[in-house]
Tab-separated table of C-alpha atoms in Angstrom:
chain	number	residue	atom	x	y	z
Q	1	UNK	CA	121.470	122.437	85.177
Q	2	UNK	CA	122.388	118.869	84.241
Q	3	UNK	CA	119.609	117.060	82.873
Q	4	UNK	CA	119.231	114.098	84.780
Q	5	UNK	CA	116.310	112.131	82.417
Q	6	UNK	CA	118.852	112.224	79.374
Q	7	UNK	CA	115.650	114.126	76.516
Q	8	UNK	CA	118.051	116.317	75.222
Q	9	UNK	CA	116.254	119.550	76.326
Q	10	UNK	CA	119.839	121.586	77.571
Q	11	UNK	CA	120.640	123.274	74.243
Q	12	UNK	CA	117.583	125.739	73.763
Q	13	UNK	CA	117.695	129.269	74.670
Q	14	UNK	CA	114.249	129.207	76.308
Q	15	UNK	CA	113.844	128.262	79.928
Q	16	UNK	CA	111.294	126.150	79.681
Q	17	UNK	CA	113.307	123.673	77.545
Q	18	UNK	CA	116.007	123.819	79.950
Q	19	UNK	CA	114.257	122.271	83.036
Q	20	UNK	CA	114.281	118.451	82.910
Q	21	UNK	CA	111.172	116.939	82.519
Q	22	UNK	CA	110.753	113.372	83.155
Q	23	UNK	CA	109.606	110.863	80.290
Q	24	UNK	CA	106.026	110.864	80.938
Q	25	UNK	CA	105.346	114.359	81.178
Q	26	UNK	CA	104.538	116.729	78.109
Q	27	UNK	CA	104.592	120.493	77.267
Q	28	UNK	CA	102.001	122.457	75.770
Q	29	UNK	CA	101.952	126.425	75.103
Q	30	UNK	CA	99.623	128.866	73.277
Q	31	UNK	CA	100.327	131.268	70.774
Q	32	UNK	CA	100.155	134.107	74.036
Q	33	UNK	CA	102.993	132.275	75.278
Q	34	UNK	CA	101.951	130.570	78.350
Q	35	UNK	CA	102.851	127.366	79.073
Q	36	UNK	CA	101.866	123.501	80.838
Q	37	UNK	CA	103.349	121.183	81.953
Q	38	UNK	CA	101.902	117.940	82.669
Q	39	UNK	CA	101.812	114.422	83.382
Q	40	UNK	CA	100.692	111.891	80.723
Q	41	UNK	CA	98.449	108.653	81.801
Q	42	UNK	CA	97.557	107.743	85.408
Q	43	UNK	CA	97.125	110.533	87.811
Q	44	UNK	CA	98.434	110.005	91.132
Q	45	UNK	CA	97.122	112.896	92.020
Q	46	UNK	CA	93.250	112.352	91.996
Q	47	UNK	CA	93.838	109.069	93.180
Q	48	UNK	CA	95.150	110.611	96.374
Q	49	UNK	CA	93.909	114.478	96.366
Q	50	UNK	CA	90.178	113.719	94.431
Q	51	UNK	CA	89.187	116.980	92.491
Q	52	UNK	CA	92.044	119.287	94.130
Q	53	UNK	CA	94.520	118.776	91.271
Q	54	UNK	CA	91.782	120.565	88.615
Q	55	UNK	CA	91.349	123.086	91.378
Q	56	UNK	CA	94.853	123.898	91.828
Q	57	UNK	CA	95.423	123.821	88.169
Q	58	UNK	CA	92.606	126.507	87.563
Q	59	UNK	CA	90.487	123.302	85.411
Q	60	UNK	CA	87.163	124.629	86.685
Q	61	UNK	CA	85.393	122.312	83.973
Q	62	UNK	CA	87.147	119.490	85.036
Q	63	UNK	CA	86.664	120.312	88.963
Q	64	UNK	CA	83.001	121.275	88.708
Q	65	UNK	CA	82.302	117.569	86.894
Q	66	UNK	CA	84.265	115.684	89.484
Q	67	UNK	CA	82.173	117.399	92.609
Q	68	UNK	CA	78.869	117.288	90.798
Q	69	UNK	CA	79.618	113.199	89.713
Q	70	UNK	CA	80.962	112.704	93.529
Q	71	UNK	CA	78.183	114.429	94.939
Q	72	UNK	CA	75.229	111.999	92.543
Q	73	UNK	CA	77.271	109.331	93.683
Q	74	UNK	CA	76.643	109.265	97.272
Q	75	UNK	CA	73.368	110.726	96.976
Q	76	UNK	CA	72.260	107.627	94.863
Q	77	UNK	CA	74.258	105.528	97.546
Q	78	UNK	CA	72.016	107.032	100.363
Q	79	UNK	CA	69.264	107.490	98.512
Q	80	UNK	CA	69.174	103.220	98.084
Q	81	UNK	CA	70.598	102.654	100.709
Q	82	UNK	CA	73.542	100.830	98.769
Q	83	UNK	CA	75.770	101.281	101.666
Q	84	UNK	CA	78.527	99.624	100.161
Q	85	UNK	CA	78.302	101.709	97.503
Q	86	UNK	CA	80.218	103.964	99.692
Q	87	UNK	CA	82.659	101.524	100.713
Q	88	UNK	CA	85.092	102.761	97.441
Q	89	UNK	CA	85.109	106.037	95.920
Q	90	UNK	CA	84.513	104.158	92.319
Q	91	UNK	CA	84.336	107.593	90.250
Q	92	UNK	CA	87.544	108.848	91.631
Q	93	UNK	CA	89.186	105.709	90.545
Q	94	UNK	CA	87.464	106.724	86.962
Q	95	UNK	CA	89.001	109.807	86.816
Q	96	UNK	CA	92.039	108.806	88.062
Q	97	UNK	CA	92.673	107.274	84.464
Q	98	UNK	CA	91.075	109.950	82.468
Q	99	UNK	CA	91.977	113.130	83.966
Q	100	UNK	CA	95.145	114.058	82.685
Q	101	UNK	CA	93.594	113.202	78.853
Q	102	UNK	CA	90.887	115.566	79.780
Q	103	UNK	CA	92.782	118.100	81.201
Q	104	UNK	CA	94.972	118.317	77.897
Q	105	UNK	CA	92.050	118.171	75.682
Q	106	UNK	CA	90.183	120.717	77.785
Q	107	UNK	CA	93.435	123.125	76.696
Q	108	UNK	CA	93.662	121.831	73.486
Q	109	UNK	CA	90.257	123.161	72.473
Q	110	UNK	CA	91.417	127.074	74.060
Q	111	UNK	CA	94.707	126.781	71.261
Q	112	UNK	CA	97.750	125.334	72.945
Q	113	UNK	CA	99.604	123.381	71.272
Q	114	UNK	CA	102.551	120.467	71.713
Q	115	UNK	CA	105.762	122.789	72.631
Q	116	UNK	CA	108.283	120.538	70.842
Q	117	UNK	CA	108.378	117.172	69.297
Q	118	UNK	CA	108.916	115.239	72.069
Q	119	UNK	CA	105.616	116.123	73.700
Q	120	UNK	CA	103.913	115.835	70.522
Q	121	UNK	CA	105.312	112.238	70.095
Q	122	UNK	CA	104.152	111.574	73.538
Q	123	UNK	CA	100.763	113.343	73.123
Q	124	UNK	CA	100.020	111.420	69.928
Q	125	UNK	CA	101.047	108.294	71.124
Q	126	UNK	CA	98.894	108.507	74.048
Q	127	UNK	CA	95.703	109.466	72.242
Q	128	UNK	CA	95.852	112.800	73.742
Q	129	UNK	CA	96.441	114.881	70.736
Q	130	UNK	CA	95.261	114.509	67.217
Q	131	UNK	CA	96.148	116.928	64.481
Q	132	UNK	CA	92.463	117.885	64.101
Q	133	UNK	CA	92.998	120.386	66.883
Q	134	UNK	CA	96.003	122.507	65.507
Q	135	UNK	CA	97.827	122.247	62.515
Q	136	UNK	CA	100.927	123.623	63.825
């Protein structure tokens, strides 16, 4: 398969490094050998789907803390009677720039690890990963 975001990942043997994976996304794995893949910064994905992407992605954590801080949201909008509190979902918008860091970190802490360099570069740079979690 040609790799059309030019990261050098078509000479491995393993099929993971073969897909192409744009810029902005990084790989993790665990010593078991499973393996993520997943977008680093702004997720589109909250913005749009709210706490389905943890769901999907098996984040329970993650999910559970989105409903529970959606949920005291409105209630202290209706409680009040801040009705335009309710106007714009303002902790969605929160986690639509922290989720992806806290999904990571959430699998950092249950041992995986940057798969190769590249995603460690990207990791690090981002404030994702910090070597206090693995020295690998």
């Amino acid at each position: 398969m040609q790799n059309p975001f030019g990261n050098n990942n078509q000479n491995n043997q393993d099929f993971f490094n073969n897909l192409p994976i744009p810029p902005n996304y990084a790989k993790i794995k665990n010593d078991e050998g499973e393996m993520r893949i997943a977008k680093v910064g702004f997720s589109w994905t909250v913005f749009l789907f709210g706490p389905f992407p943890a769901l999907f992605r098996n984040d329970w954590y993650n999910f559970f803390l989105m409903i529970v801080l959606d949920l005291d949201y409105v209630l202290v909008g209706l409680f009040f009677k801040w009705n335009w509190m309710l106007d714009f979902p303002w902790p969605t918008l929160f986690f639509c720039f922290f989720y992806n860091m806290m999904y990571f970190r959430h699998l950092f802490t249950k041992g995986f690890y940057p798969a190769d360099e590249r995603s460690k570069e990207l990791l690090t740079q981002s404030g994702y990963w910090k070597e206090k979690y693995r020295q690998k």
